[in-house]
mmCIF file of C-alpha atoms in Angstrom:
data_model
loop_
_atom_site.group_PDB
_atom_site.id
_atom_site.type_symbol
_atom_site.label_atom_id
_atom_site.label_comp_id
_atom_site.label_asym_id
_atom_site.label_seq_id
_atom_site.Cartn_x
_atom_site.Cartn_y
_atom_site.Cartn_z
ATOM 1 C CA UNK A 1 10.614 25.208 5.985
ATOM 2 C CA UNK A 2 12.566 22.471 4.002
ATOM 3 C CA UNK A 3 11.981 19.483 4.489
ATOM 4 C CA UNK A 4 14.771 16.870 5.718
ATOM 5 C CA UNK A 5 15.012 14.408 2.444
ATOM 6 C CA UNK A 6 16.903 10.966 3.808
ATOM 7 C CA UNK A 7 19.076 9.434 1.683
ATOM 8 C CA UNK A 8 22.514 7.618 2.088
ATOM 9 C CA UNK A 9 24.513 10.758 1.821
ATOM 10 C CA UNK A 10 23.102 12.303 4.840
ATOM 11 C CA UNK A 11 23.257 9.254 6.758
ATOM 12 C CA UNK A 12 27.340 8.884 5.966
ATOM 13 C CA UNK A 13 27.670 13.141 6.893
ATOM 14 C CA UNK A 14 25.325 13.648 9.515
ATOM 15 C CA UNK A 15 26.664 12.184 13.066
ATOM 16 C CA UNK A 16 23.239 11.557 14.594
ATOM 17 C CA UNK A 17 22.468 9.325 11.952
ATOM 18 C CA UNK A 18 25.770 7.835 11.266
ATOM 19 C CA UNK A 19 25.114 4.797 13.018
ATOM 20 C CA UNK A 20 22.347 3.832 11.915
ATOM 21 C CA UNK A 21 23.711 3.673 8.327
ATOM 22 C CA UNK A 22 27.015 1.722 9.218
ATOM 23 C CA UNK A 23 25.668 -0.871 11.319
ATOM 24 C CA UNK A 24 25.021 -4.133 10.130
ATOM 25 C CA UNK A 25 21.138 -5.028 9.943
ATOM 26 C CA UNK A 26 19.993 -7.385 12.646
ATOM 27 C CA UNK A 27 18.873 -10.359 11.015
ATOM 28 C CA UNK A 28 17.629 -12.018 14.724
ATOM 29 C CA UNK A 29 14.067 -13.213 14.114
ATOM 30 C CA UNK A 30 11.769 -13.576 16.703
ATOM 31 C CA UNK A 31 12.446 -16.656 18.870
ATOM 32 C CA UNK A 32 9.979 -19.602 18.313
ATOM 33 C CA UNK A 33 7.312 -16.668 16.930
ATOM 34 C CA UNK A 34 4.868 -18.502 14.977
ATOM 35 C CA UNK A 35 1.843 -17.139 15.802
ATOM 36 C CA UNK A 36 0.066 -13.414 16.840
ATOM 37 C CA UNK A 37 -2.433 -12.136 18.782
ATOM 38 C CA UNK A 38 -5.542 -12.183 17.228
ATOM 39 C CA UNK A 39 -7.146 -8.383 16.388
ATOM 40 C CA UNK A 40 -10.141 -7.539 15.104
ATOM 41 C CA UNK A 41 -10.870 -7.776 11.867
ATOM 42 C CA UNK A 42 -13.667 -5.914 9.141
ATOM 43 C CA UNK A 43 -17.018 -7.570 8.490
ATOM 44 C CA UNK A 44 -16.569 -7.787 4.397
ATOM 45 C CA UNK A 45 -20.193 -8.617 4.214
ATOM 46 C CA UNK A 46 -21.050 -5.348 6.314
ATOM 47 C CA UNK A 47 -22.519 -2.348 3.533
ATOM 48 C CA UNK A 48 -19.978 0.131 1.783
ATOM 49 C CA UNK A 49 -20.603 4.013 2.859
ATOM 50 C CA UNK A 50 -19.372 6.556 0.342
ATOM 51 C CA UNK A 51 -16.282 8.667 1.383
ATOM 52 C CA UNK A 52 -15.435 10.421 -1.814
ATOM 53 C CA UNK A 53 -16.513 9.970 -5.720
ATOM 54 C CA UNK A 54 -14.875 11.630 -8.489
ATOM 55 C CA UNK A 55 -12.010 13.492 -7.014
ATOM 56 C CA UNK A 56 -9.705 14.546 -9.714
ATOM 57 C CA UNK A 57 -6.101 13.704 -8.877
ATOM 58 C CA UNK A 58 -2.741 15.701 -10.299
ATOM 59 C CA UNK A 59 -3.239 14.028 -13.633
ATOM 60 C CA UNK A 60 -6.214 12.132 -15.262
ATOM 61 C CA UNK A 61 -4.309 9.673 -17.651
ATOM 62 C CA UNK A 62 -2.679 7.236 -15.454
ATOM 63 C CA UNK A 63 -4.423 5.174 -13.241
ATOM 64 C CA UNK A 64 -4.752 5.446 -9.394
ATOM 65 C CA UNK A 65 -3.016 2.466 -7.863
ATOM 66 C CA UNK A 66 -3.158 2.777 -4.017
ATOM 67 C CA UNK A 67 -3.643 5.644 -0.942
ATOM 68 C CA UNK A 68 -2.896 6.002 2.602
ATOM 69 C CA UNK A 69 -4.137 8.830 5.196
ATOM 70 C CA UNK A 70 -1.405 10.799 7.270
ATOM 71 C CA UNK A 71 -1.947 12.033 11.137
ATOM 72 C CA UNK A 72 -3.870 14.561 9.766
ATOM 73 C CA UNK A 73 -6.575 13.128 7.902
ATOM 74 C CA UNK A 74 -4.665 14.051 4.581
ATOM 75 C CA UNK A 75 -5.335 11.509 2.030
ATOM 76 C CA UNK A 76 -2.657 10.594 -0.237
ATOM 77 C CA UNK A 77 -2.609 8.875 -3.551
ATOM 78 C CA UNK A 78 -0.111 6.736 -5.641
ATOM 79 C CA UNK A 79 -1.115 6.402 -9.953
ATOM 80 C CA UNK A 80 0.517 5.577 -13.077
ATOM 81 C CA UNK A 81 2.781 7.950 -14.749
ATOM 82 C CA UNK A 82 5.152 5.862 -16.846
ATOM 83 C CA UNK A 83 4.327 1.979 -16.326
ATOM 84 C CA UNK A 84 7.558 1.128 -18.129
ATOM 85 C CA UNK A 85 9.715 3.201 -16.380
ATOM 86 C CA UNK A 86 7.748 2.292 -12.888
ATOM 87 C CA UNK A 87 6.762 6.474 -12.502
ATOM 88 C CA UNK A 88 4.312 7.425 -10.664
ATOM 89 C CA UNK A 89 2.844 10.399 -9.513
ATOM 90 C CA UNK A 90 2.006 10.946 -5.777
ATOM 91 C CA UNK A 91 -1.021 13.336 -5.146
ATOM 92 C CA UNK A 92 -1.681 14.978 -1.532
ATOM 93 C CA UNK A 93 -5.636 16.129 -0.900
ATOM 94 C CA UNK A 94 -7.077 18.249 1.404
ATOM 95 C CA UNK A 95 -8.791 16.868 4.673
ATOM 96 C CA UNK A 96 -12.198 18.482 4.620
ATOM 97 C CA UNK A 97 -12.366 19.731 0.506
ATOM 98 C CA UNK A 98 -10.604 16.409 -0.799
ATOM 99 C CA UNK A 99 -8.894 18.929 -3.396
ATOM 100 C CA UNK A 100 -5.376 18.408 -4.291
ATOM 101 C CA UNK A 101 -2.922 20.638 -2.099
ATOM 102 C CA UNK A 102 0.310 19.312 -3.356
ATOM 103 C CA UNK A 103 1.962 16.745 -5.426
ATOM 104 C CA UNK A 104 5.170 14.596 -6.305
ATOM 105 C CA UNK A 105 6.699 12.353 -9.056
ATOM 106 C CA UNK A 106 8.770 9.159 -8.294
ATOM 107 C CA UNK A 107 10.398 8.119 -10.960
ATOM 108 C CA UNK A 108 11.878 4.630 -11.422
ATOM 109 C CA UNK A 109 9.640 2.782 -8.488
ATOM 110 C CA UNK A 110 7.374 0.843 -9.910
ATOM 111 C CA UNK A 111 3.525 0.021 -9.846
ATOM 112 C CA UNK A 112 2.209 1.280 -6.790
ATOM 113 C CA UNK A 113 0.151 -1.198 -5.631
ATOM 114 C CA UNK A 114 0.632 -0.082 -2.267
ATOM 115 C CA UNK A 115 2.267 2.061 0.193
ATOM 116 C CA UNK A 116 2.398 3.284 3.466
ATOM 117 C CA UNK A 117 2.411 6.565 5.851
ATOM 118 C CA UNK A 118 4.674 6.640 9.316
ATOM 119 C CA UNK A 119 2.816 9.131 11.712
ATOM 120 C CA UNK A 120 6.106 9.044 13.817
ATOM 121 C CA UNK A 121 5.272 11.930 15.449
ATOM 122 C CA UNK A 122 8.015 14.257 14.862
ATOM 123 C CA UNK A 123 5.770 16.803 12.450
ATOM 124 C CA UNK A 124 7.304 14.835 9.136
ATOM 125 C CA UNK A 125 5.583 11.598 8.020
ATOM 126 C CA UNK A 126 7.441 9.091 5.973
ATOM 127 C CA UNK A 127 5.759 7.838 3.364
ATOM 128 C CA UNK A 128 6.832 4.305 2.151
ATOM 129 C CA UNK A 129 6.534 3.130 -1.259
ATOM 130 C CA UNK A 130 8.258 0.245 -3.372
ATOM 131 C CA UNK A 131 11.696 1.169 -5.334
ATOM 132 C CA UNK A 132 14.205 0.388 -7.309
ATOM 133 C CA UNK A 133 12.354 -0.811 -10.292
ATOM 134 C CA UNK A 134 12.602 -3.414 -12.580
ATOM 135 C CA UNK A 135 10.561 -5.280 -15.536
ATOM 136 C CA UNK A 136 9.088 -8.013 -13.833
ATOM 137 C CA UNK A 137 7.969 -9.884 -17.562
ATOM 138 C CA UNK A 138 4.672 -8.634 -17.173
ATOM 139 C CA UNK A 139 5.407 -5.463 -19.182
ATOM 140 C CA UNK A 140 5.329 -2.944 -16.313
ATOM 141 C CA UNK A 141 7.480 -2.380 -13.861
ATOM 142 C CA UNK A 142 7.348 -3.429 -10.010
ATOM 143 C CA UNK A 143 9.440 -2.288 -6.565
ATOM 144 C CA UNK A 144 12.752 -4.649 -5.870
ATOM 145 C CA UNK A 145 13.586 -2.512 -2.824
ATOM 146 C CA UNK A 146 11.371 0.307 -0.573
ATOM 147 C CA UNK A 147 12.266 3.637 0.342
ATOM 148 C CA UNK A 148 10.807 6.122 2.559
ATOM 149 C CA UNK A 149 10.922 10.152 1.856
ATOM 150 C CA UNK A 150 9.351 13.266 3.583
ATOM 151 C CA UNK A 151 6.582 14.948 1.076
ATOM 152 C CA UNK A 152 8.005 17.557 -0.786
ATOM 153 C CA UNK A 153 5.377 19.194 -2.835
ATOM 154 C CA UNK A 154 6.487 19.641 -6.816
ATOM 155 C CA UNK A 155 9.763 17.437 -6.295
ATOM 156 C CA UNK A 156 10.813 14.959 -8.314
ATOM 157 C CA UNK A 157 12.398 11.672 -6.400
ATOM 158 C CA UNK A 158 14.348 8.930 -7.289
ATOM 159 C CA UNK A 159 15.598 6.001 -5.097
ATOM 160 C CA UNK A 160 18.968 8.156 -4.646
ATOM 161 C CA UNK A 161 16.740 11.058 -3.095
ATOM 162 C CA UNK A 162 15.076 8.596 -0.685
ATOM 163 C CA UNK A 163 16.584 6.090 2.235
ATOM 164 C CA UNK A 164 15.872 2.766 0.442
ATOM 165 C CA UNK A 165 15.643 -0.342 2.106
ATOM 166 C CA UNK A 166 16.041 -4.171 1.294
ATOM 167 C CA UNK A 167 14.802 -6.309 3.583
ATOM 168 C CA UNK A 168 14.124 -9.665 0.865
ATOM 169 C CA UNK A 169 17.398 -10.207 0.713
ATOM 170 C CA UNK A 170 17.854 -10.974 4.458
ATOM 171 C CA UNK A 171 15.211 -13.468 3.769
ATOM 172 C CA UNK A 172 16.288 -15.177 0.746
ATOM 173 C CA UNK A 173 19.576 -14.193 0.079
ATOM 174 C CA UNK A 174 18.836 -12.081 -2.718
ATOM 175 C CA UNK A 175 16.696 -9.208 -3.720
ATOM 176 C CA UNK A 176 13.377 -10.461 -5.026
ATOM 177 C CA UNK A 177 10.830 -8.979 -7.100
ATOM 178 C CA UNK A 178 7.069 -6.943 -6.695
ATOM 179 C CA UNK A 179 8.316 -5.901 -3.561
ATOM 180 C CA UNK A 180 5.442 -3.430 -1.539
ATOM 181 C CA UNK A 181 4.519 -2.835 1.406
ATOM 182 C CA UNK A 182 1.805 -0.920 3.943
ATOM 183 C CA UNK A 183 1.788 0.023 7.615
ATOM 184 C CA UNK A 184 -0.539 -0.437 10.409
ATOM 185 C CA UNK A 185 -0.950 3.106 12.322
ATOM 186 C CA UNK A 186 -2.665 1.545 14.839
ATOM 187 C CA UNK A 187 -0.436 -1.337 16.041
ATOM 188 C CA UNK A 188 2.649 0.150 14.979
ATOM 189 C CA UNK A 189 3.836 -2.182 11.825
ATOM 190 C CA UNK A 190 4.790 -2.776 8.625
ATOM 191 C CA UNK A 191 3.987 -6.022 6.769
ATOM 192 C CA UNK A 192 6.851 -6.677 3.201
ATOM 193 C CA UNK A 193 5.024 -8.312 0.062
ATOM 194 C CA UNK A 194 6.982 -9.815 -2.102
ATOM 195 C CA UNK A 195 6.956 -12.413 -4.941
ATOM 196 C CA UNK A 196 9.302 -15.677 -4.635
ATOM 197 C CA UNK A 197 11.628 -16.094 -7.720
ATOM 198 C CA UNK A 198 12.552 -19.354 -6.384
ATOM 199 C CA UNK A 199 9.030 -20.328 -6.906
ATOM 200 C CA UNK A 200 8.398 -18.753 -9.469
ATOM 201 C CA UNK A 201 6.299 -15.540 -8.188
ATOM 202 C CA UNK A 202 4.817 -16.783 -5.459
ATOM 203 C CA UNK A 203 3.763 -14.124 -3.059
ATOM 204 C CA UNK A 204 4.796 -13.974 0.505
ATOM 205 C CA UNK A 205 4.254 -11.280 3.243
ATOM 206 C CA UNK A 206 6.778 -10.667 6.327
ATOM 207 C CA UNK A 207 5.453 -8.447 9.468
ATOM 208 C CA UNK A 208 8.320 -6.117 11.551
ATOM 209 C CA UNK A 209 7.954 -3.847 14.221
ATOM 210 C CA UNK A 210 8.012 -0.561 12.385
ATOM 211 C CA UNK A 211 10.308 1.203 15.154
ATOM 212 C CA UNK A 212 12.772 -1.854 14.595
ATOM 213 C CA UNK A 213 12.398 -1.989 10.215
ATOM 214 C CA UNK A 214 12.914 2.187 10.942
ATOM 215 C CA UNK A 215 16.254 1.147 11.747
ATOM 216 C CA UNK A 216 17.155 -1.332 9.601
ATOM 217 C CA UNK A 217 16.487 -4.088 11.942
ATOM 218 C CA UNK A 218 14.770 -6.401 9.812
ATOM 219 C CA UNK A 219 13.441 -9.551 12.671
ATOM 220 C CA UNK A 220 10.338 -10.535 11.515
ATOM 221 C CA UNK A 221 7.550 -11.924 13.741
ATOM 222 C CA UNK A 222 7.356 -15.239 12.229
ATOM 223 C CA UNK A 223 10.155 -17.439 11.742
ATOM 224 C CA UNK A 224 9.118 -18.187 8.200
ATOM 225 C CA UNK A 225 7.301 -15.958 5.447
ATOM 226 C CA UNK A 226 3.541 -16.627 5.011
ATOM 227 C CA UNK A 227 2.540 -17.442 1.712
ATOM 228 C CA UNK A 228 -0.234 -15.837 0.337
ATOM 229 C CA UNK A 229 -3.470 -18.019 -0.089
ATOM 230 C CA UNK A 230 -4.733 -19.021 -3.419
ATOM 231 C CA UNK A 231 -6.892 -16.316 -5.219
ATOM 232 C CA UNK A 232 -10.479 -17.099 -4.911
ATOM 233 C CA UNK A 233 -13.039 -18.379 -7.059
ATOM 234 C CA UNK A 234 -14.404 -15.788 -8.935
ATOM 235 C CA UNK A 235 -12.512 -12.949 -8.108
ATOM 236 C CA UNK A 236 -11.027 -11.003 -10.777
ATOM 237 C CA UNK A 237 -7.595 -9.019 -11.084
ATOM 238 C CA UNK A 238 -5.600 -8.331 -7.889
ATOM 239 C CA UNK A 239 -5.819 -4.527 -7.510
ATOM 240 C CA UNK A 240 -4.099 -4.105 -4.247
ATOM 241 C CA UNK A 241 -3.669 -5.090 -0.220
ATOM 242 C CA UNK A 242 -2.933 -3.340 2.768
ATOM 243 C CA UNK A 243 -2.199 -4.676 6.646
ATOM 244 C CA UNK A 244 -4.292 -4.179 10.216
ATOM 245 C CA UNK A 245 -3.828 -5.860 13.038
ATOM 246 C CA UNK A 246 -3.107 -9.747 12.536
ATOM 247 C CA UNK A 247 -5.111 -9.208 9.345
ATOM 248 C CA UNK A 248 -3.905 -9.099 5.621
ATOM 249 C CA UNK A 249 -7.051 -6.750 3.239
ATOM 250 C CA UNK A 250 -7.206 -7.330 -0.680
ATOM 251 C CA UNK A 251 -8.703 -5.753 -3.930
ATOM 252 C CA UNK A 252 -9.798 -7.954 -6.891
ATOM 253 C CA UNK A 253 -12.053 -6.685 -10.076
ATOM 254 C CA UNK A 254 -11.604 -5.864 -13.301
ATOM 255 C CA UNK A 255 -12.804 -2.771 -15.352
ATOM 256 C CA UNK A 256 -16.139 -2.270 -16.810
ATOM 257 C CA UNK A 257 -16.385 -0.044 -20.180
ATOM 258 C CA UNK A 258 -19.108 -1.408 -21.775
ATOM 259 C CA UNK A 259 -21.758 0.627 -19.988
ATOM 260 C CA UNK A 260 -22.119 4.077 -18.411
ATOM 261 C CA UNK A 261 -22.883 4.484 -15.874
ATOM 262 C CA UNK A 262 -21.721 1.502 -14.779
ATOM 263 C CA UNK A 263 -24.237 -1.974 -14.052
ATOM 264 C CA UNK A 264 -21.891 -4.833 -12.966
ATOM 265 C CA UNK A 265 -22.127 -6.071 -9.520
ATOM 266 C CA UNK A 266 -19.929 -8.562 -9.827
ATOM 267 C CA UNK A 267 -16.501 -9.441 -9.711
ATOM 268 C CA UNK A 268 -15.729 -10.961 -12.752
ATOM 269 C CA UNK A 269 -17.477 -8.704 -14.802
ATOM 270 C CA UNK A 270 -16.455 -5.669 -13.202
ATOM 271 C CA UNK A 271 -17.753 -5.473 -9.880
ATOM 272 C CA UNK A 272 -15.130 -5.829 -6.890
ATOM 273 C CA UNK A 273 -14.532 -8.530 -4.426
ATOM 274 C CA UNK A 274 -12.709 -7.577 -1.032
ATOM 275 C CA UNK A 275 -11.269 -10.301 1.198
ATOM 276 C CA UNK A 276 -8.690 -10.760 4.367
ATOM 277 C CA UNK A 277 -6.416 -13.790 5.613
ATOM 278 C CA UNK A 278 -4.834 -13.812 9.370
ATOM 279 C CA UNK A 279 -1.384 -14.048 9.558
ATOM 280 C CA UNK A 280 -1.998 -16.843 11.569
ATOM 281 C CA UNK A 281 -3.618 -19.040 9.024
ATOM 282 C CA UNK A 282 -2.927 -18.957 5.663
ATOM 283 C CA UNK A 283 -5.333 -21.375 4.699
ATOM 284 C CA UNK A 284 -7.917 -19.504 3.133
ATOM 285 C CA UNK A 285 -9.412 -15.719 2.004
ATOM 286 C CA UNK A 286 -12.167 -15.486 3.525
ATOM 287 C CA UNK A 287 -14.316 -13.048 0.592
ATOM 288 C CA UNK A 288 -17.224 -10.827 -0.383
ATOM 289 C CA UNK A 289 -18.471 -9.645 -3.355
ATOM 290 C CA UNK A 290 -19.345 -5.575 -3.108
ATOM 291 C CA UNK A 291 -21.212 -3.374 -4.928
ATOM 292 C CA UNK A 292 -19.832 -0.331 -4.021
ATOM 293 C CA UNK A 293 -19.185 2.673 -6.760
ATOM 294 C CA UNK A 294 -20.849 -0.164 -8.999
ATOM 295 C CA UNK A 295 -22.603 2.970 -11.194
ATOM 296 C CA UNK A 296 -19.215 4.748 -12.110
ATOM 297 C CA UNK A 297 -18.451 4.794 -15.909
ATOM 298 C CA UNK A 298 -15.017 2.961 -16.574
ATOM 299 C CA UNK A 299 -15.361 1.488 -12.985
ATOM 300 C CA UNK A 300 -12.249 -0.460 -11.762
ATOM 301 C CA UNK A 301 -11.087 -1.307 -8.168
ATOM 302 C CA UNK A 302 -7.688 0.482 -7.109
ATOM 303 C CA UNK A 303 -6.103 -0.178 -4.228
ATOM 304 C CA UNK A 304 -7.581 -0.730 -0.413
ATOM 305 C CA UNK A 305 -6.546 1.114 2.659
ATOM 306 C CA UNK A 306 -7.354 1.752 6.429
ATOM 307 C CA UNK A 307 -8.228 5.452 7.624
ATOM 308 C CA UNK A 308 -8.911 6.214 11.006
ATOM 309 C CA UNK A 309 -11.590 8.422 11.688
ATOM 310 C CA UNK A 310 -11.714 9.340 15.925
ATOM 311 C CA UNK A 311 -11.060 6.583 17.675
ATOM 312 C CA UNK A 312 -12.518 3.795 14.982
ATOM 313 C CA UNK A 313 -11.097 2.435 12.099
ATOM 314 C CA UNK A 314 -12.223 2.526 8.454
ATOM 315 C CA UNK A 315 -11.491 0.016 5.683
ATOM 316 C CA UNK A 316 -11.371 1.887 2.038
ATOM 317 C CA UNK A 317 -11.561 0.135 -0.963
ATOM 318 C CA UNK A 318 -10.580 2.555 -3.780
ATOM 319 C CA UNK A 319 -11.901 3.161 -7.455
ATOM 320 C CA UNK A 320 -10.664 4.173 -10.551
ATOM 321 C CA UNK A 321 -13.675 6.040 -12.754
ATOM 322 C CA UNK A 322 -15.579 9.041 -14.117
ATOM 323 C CA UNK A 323 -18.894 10.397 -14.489
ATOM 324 C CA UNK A 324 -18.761 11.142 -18.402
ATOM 325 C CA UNK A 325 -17.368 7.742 -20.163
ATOM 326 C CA UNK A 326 -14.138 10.109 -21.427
ATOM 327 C CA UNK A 327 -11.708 7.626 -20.007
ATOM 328 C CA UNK A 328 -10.003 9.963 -17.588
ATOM 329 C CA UNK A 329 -9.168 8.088 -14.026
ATOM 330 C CA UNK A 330 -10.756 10.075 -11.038
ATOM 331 C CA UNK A 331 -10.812 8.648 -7.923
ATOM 332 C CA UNK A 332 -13.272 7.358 -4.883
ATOM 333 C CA UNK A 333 -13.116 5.332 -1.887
ATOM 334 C CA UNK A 334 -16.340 3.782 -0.374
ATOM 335 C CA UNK A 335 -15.700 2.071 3.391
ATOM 336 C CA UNK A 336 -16.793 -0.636 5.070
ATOM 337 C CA UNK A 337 -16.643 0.138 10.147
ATOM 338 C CA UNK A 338 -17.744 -2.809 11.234
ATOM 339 C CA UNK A 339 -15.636 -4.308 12.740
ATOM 340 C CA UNK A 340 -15.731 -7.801 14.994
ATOM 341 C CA UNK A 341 -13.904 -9.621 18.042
ATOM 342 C CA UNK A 342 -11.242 -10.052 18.749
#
C-alpha cells in the first residue's frame, strides 16, 4: 500500500485538505497563559538500565543524532549523512530484534538533533523533523523550518516531498535558525526549539497543542517564548533534548577516543550529563552526571528520547560507539523509570 506523502501540492488538489492549506494560521495565543500544570518528571540521579548496545544502523559513517519510538514500539533513528548539505539518513528497527527493517534519506534538513513521531492514530505516523536547511556559521547545517512525512522505506525526501511548517516566524516575524522540535505522546504536544538571531543564538522553546500545530494553528501556551537556561557547570557539548509533560530533557558530553573500551565517567571528559528545566521556571537545569554506556570505545552521547513501555514511561539517553575502536557509529540507548510527583 502507498503511502499518502503530504506536501503543498496535495493540499492545493485534494478538497479534504484544501482548507487547511488556504487558511491563514491562527496566531491567537493563549489568553493570560503563563504557567502549566506541573507533571511528573524523571529522577536524573535514579540508575541507567541498558535497552540496546551496538545496534548497527543503515550506515556506520555518520553519526546518530536523535530517535523517537512509534505506536508500535518501532524505534527510529536520525544520523549524519552530509553535514554540509544538512542530509541525513533516517533508520527504522525492529521492535523485538532491534534490526533495521527499513530506511530513508532527507536531504537538505539539517542536523538532527531531534525529532518527533505523531501516533495520530490513523495507521500512518508522522514523523517530524527540522527542514529547510541552512549554514548556521558553525560549518554544518541546521533546520529553519519543520516538516512532517509518512515513512516510506528506500525514499529519498526533500522539504518539497514533505508538508513543511514555519511556526518562528509567527513569533518573531521572521524565520529563525536551529529550528527542532519533539513531541510528547503522552500529553499530546509538541514543544519548537529555536535559536534567537536577534540575540544572537539564543535558544528558546514554544509548546502547542499538537492537534492545533497539525493544522497550522500555531497559539502557543505561553504568551512569551522561554529561554533556555544557561548550560551547566561542567557539562560538555549539547547533544540533544526532547519534551514530557511540563518538562524540557537534555544531552551534554563529549567523545572519548583515547581509550577502548571506554573509562570516563564524566562529563567533560567524555562521560554524559542529563538534565531537565520546567517550562514553568526557567531558572535553572537541574543535572546529573551518568555513567551509562561509559565502557563503549569512541563513546559519545546522541540524542535523548522518551519511549513508553505499557503504561510507564522511559527516558533514553542515546550513544554513539563501537565495540572494536574502528570508528564506525553504532548505536545504544540506556534508560532511566523513575519517575516522581507530580
Amino acid at each position: 500500500m502507498s503511502m499518502f506523502r503530504p506536501n503543498r501540492r496535495d493540499f492545493l488538489r485534494t478538497g479534504a485538505l484544501a482548507g487547511a492549506a488556504l487558511t491563514v494560521p491562527s496566531l491567537v495565543k493563549k489568553a493570560g497563559a503563563t504557567t502549566l500544570v506541573e507533571t511528573e518528571y524523571f529522577d536524573l540521579t535514579a540508575s541507567s538500565a541498558e535497552f540496546i548496545r551496538n545496534v548497527q544502523l543503515h550506515q556506520t559513517t555518520g553519526a546518530p543524532q536523535s530517535f523517537a519510538w512509534n505506536g508500535g514500539d518501532s524505534l527510529y533513528v536520525l544520523q549524519t549523512l552530509n553535514d554540509a548539505n544538512g542530509d541525513m539518513t533516517f533508520t527504522r528497527l525492529d521492535p523485538t530484534t532491534h534490526d533495521e527493517t527499513g530506511y530513508m534519506t532527507l536531504t537538505g534538513a539539517g542536523h538532527g538533533v531531534a525529532m518527533g513521531i505523531d501516533n495520530n492514530g490513523s495507521g500512518a505516523d508522522y514523523y517530524w523533523t527540522e527542514s529547510e536547511e541552512a549554514t548556521s556559521g558553525t560549518g554544518t547545517c541546521r533546520g529553519r523550518k519543520l516538516q512532517r512525512f509518512n515513512f516510506s522505506s528506500g525514499a529519498t525526501y526533500s522539504h518539497s516531498d514533505c508538508e513543511v511548517f514555519d511556526p518562528t516566524i509567527h513569533l518573531e516575524g521572521t524565520t529563525q535558525w536551529q529550528v527542532t522540535c519533539s513531541i510528547d505522546q503522552k500529553y499530546g504536544r509538541i514543544a519548537v526549539r529555536y535559536a534567537k538571531q536577534q540575540e544572537g543564538g539564543s535558544l528558546y522553546y514554544n509548546l502547542y497543542d499538537l492537534a492545533d500545530f497539525n493544522n497550522h494553528t500555531y497559539s502557543p501556551y505561553f504568551s512569551a517564548s522561554v529561554k533556555q537556561p544557561s548550560t551547566p557547570s561542567g557539562a560538555g557539548v549539547s547533544q540533544g533534548w526532547c519534551l514530557f509533560g511540563s518538562w524540557i530533557y537534555m544531552l551534554w558530553g563529549n567523545k572519548e577516543s583515547a581509550h577502548c573500551p571506554g573509562t570516563q565517567q564524566d562529563s567533560v571528559n567524555g562521560g554524559t550529563m542529563v538534565g531537565r528545566f520546567s517550562l514553568n521556571d526557567n531558572s535553572a537545569w537541574t543535572a546529573s552526571n551518568t555513567a551509562a554506556a561509559y565502557t563503549l570505545c569512541d563513546r559519545e552521547p546522541e540524542g535523548v528520547g522518551i519511549r513508553k513501555s505499557g503504561s510507564s514511561y522511559q527516558l533514553h539517553l542515546g550513544f554513539s560507539g563501537n565495540s572494536s575502536g574502528s570508528g564506525a557509529h553504532y548505536f545504544s540507548t540506556y534508560y532511566k523509570d523513575v519517575l516522581v510527583g507530580p
